[in-house]
């Protein structure tokens, strides 16, 4: 099955700094998602991005499917950006959607 | 309000008991999924269903069972055969082949 690796595992930054989180995946995918897990455990959808580039406010993401990696950019970090960021990848079989394979996450801490 | 609901939020189980976790969605999504998360780890796929009355095992299906009798509902039973059931369980749904959305989760503790 697909393997997903995220880096770095931990990241500590000062408020206002920019950060780049990386996700490598081992096979062709047709689903690539980035999530932020809040302190209560809820997974918040950030991007659905199997290829290309998207932006949403201070966050943006790029997936280069041919090279099997995705990047999540956070600009002008705020303390509320702290938490765990997950990348997850998936493929389809028989026309349906299989489950996602998750990386182990990047634990981001933004200090005031 | 459209979304995915899971109940209960917290669940305590004695060893040897089966328990059933509820997952309901009103998004008219065809596919539903169950994942397990252990502390400090990513999520792992337990079971998924792409259509009513059909489901497939994920990576860690041993000790779990599911049913999909209605499009809106995908309950997960944690059986006594599951050796280490204490974990955070998350349910998700998606329209075919696109973005998955997650419920708030159920924290299961075995006493």
mmCIF file of N, CA and C in Angstrom, chain A residues 32-93:
data_model
loop_
_atom_site.group_PDB
_atom_site.id
_atom_site.type_symbol
_atom_site.label_atom_id
_atom_site.label_comp_id
_atom_site.label_asym_id
_atom_site.label_seq_id
_atom_site.Cartn_x
_atom_site.Cartn_y
_atom_site.Cartn_z
ATOM 1 N N UNK A 32 -5.054 13.598 -2.072
ATOM 2 C CA UNK A 32 -4.009 14.075 -1.174
ATOM 3 C C UNK A 32 -4.641 15.196 -0.361
ATOM 4 N N UNK A 33 -4.684 14.991 0.954
ATOM 5 C CA UNK A 33 -5.330 15.970 1.813
ATOM 6 C C UNK A 33 -4.385 16.398 2.926
ATOM 7 N N UNK A 34 -4.517 17.660 3.344
ATOM 8 C CA UNK A 34 -3.842 18.200 4.517
ATOM 9 C C UNK A 34 -4.907 18.528 5.562
ATOM 10 N N UNK A 35 -4.588 18.153 6.825
ATOM 11 C CA UNK A 35 -5.500 18.387 7.939
ATOM 12 C C UNK A 35 -4.744 19.065 9.075
ATOM 13 N N UNK A 36 -5.495 19.788 9.894
ATOM 14 C CA UNK A 36 -5.003 20.312 11.154
ATOM 15 C C UNK A 36 -5.856 19.666 12.250
ATOM 16 N N UNK A 37 -5.204 19.005 13.204
ATOM 17 C CA UNK A 37 -5.943 18.400 14.302
ATOM 18 C C UNK A 37 -5.950 19.347 15.487
ATOM 19 N N UNK A 38 -7.147 19.721 15.933
ATOM 20 C CA UNK A 38 -7.241 20.680 17.039
ATOM 21 C C UNK A 38 -7.059 19.959 18.379
ATOM 22 N N UNK A 39 -6.949 20.716 19.480
ATOM 23 C CA UNK A 39 -6.680 20.074 20.776
ATOM 24 C C UNK A 39 -7.749 19.077 21.205
ATOM 25 N N UNK A 40 -8.944 19.141 20.652
ATOM 26 C CA UNK A 40 -10.018 18.205 21.003
ATOM 27 C C UNK A 40 -10.029 16.981 20.091
ATOM 28 N N UNK A 41 -9.089 16.946 19.158
ATOM 29 C CA UNK A 41 -8.975 15.794 18.293
ATOM 30 C C UNK A 41 -9.665 15.919 16.951
ATOM 31 N N UNK A 42 -10.452 16.958 16.762
ATOM 32 C CA UNK A 42 -11.164 17.129 15.493
ATOM 33 C C UNK A 42 -10.184 17.392 14.355
ATOM 34 N N UNK A 43 -10.378 16.711 13.240
ATOM 35 C CA UNK A 43 -9.564 16.944 12.052
ATOM 36 C C UNK A 43 -10.233 18.015 11.209
ATOM 37 N N UNK A 44 -9.500 19.104 11.001
ATOM 38 C CA UNK A 44 -10.004 20.216 10.202
ATOM 39 C C UNK A 44 -9.403 20.101 8.806
ATOM 40 N N UNK A 45 -10.249 20.067 7.795
ATOM 41 C CA UNK A 45 -9.754 19.989 6.418
ATOM 42 C C UNK A 45 -9.086 21.308 6.019
ATOM 43 N N UNK A 46 -7.842 21.217 5.564
ATOM 44 C CA UNK A 46 -7.144 22.402 5.080
ATOM 45 C C UNK A 46 -7.174 22.449 3.551
ATOM 46 N N UNK A 47 -6.709 21.378 2.930
ATOM 47 C CA UNK A 47 -6.651 21.320 1.476
ATOM 48 C C UNK A 47 -6.911 19.906 0.981
ATOM 49 N N UNK A 48 -7.655 19.835 -0.128
ATOM 50 C CA UNK A 48 -7.751 18.633 -0.944
ATOM 51 C C UNK A 48 -6.951 18.961 -2.198
ATOM 52 N N UNK A 49 -5.773 18.314 -2.361
ATOM 53 C CA UNK A 49 -4.856 18.800 -3.389
ATOM 54 C C UNK A 49 -4.046 17.648 -3.992
ATOM 55 N N UNK A 50 -4.681 16.787 -4.805
ATOM 56 C CA UNK A 50 -3.933 15.699 -5.437
ATOM 57 C C UNK A 50 -2.897 16.175 -6.456
ATOM 58 N N UNK A 51 -3.037 17.412 -6.924
ATOM 59 C CA UNK A 51 -2.032 18.011 -7.802
ATOM 60 C C UNK A 51 -2.256 19.516 -7.812
ATOM 61 N N UNK A 52 -1.211 20.255 -8.216
ATOM 62 C CA UNK A 52 -1.357 21.685 -8.368
ATOM 63 C C UNK A 52 -1.121 22.476 -7.100
ATOM 64 N N UNK A 53 -1.575 23.723 -7.122
ATOM 65 C CA UNK A 53 -1.358 24.670 -6.034
ATOM 66 C C UNK A 53 -2.677 25.319 -5.646
ATOM 67 N N UNK A 54 -2.883 25.463 -4.326
ATOM 68 C CA UNK A 54 -4.067 26.144 -3.805
ATOM 69 C C UNK A 54 -3.641 27.081 -2.692
ATOM 70 N N UNK A 55 -4.425 28.123 -2.479
ATOM 71 C CA UNK A 55 -4.158 29.060 -1.387
ATOM 72 C C UNK A 55 -5.454 29.369 -0.665
ATOM 73 N N UNK A 56 -5.331 29.492 0.669
ATOM 74 C CA UNK A 56 -6.471 29.874 1.491
ATOM 75 C C UNK A 56 -5.945 30.760 2.609
ATOM 76 N N UNK A 57 -6.023 32.069 2.399
ATOM 77 C CA UNK A 57 -5.518 33.008 3.396
ATOM 78 C C UNK A 57 -4.015 32.899 3.562
ATOM 79 N N UNK A 58 -3.577 32.653 4.804
ATOM 80 C CA UNK A 58 -2.142 32.539 5.077
ATOM 81 C C UNK A 58 -1.588 31.151 4.754
ATOM 82 N N UNK A 59 -2.456 30.240 4.399
ATOM 83 C CA UNK A 59 -2.017 28.881 4.083
ATOM 84 C C UNK A 59 -2.058 28.645 2.577
ATOM 85 N N UNK A 60 -1.075 27.896 2.112
ATOM 86 C CA UNK A 60 -1.087 27.453 0.724
ATOM 87 C C UNK A 60 -0.466 26.065 0.656
ATOM 88 N N UNK A 61 -0.767 25.347 -0.422
ATOM 89 C CA UNK A 61 -0.240 23.999 -0.585
ATOM 90 C C UNK A 61 0.071 23.753 -2.048
ATOM 91 N N UNK A 62 1.096 22.921 -2.255
ATOM 92 C CA UNK A 62 1.487 22.523 -3.599
ATOM 93 C C UNK A 62 1.743 21.029 -3.605
ATOM 94 N N UNK A 63 1.195 20.339 -4.593
ATOM 95 C CA UNK A 63 1.484 18.922 -4.775
ATOM 96 C C UNK A 63 2.087 18.712 -6.157
ATOM 97 N N UNK A 64 3.264 18.070 -6.178
ATOM 98 C CA UNK A 64 3.901 17.695 -7.439
ATOM 99 C C UNK A 64 3.755 16.188 -7.561
ATOM 100 N N UNK A 65 2.698 15.779 -8.249
ATOM 101 C CA UNK A 65 2.336 14.360 -8.271
ATOM 102 C C UNK A 65 3.413 13.513 -8.951
ATOM 103 N N UNK A 66 4.043 14.058 -9.985
ATOM 104 C CA UNK A 66 5.047 13.282 -10.717
ATOM 105 C C UNK A 66 6.269 13.004 -9.852
ATOM 106 N N UNK A 67 6.531 13.861 -8.866
ATOM 107 C CA UNK A 67 7.678 13.659 -7.977
ATOM 108 C C UNK A 67 7.239 13.160 -6.598
ATOM 109 N N UNK A 68 5.948 12.962 -6.425
ATOM 110 C CA UNK A 68 5.388 12.327 -5.228
ATOM 111 C C UNK A 68 5.708 13.074 -3.942
ATOM 112 N N UNK A 69 5.424 14.376 -3.952
ATOM 113 C CA UNK A 69 5.529 15.125 -2.709
ATOM 114 C C UNK A 69 4.527 16.266 -2.707
ATOM 115 N N UNK A 70 4.209 16.712 -1.498
ATOM 116 C CA UNK A 70 3.336 17.850 -1.297
ATOM 117 C C UNK A 70 3.930 18.727 -0.208
ATOM 118 N N UNK A 71 3.719 20.032 -0.325
ATOM 119 C CA UNK A 71 4.217 20.997 0.643
ATOM 120 C C UNK A 71 3.061 21.850 1.164
ATOM 121 N N UNK A 72 3.075 22.093 2.461
ATOM 122 C CA UNK A 72 2.114 23.001 3.086
ATOM 123 C C UNK A 72 2.896 24.199 3.615
ATOM 124 N N UNK A 73 2.504 25.397 3.182
ATOM 125 C CA UNK A 73 3.154 26.624 3.606
ATOM 126 C C UNK A 73 2.242 27.393 4.560
ATOM 127 N N UNK A 74 2.806 27.829 5.670
ATOM 128 C CA UNK A 74 2.085 28.687 6.599
ATOM 129 C C UNK A 74 2.873 29.980 6.711
ATOM 130 N N UNK A 75 2.249 31.079 6.364
ATOM 131 C CA UNK A 75 2.938 32.369 6.434
ATOM 132 C C UNK A 75 2.437 33.156 7.645
ATOM 133 N N UNK A 76 3.313 34.025 8.142
ATOM 134 C CA UNK A 76 2.981 34.911 9.272
ATOM 135 C C UNK A 76 2.283 34.135 10.392
ATOM 136 N N UNK A 77 2.965 33.115 10.916
ATOM 137 C CA UNK A 77 2.361 32.195 11.884
ATOM 138 C C UNK A 77 1.755 32.915 13.080
ATOM 139 N N UNK A 78 0.642 32.375 13.563
ATOM 140 C CA UNK A 78 -0.006 32.863 14.766
ATOM 141 C C UNK A 78 -0.063 31.720 15.787
ATOM 142 N N UNK A 79 -0.212 32.072 17.051
ATOM 143 C CA UNK A 79 -0.234 31.024 18.090
ATOM 144 C C UNK A 79 -1.364 30.031 17.856
ATOM 145 N N UNK A 80 -2.434 30.493 17.245
ATOM 146 C CA UNK A 80 -3.564 29.593 16.956
ATOM 147 C C UNK A 80 -3.252 28.577 15.864
ATOM 148 N N UNK A 81 -2.121 28.740 15.173
ATOM 149 C CA UNK A 81 -1.709 27.748 14.174
ATOM 150 C C UNK A 81 -1.089 26.514 14.835
ATOM 151 N N UNK A 82 -0.798 26.598 16.115
ATOM 152 C CA UNK A 82 -0.173 25.468 16.805
ATOM 153 C C UNK A 82 -1.066 24.228 16.740
ATOM 154 N N UNK A 83 -0.416 23.067 16.734
ATOM 155 C CA UNK A 83 -1.151 21.812 16.676
ATOM 156 C C UNK A 83 -0.438 20.824 15.782
ATOM 157 N N UNK A 84 -1.140 19.758 15.460
ATOM 158 C CA UNK A 84 -0.559 18.712 14.623
ATOM 159 C C UNK A 84 -1.148 18.800 13.226
ATOM 160 N N UNK A 85 -0.273 18.769 12.243
ATOM 161 C CA UNK A 85 -0.678 18.822 10.837
ATOM 162 C C UNK A 85 -0.432 17.455 10.207
ATOM 163 N N UNK A 86 -1.469 16.910 9.602
ATOM 164 C CA UNK A 86 -1.372 15.604 8.956
ATOM 165 C C UNK A 86 -1.527 15.735 7.451
ATOM 166 N N UNK A 87 -0.747 14.932 6.766
ATOM 167 C CA UNK A 87 -0.901 14.706 5.345
ATOM 168 C C UNK A 87 -1.464 13.297 5.179
ATOM 169 N N UNK A 88 -2.373 13.118 4.230
ATOM 170 C CA UNK A 88 -2.948 11.793 3.994
ATOM 171 C C UNK A 88 -3.135 11.602 2.496
ATOM 172 N N UNK A 89 -2.855 10.405 2.025
ATOM 173 C CA UNK A 89 -2.932 10.119 0.598
ATOM 174 C C UNK A 89 -3.774 8.877 0.360
ATOM 175 N N UNK A 90 -4.409 8.828 -0.800
ATOM 176 C CA UNK A 90 -5.238 7.678 -1.133
ATOM 177 C C UNK A 90 -5.347 7.460 -2.624
ATOM 178 N N UNK A 91 -5.827 6.280 -2.982
ATOM 179 C CA UNK A 91 -6.027 5.916 -4.378
ATOM 180 C C UNK A 91 -7.398 5.277 -4.502
ATOM 181 N N UNK A 92 -7.849 5.141 -5.715
ATOM 182 C CA UNK A 92 -9.151 4.535 -5.975
ATOM 183 C C UNK A 92 -8.970 3.172 -6.600
ATOM 184 N N UNK A 93 -9.901 2.272 -6.303
ATOM 185 C CA UNK A 93 -9.912 0.982 -6.972
ATOM 186 C C UNK A 93 -11.332 0.695 -7.413
#
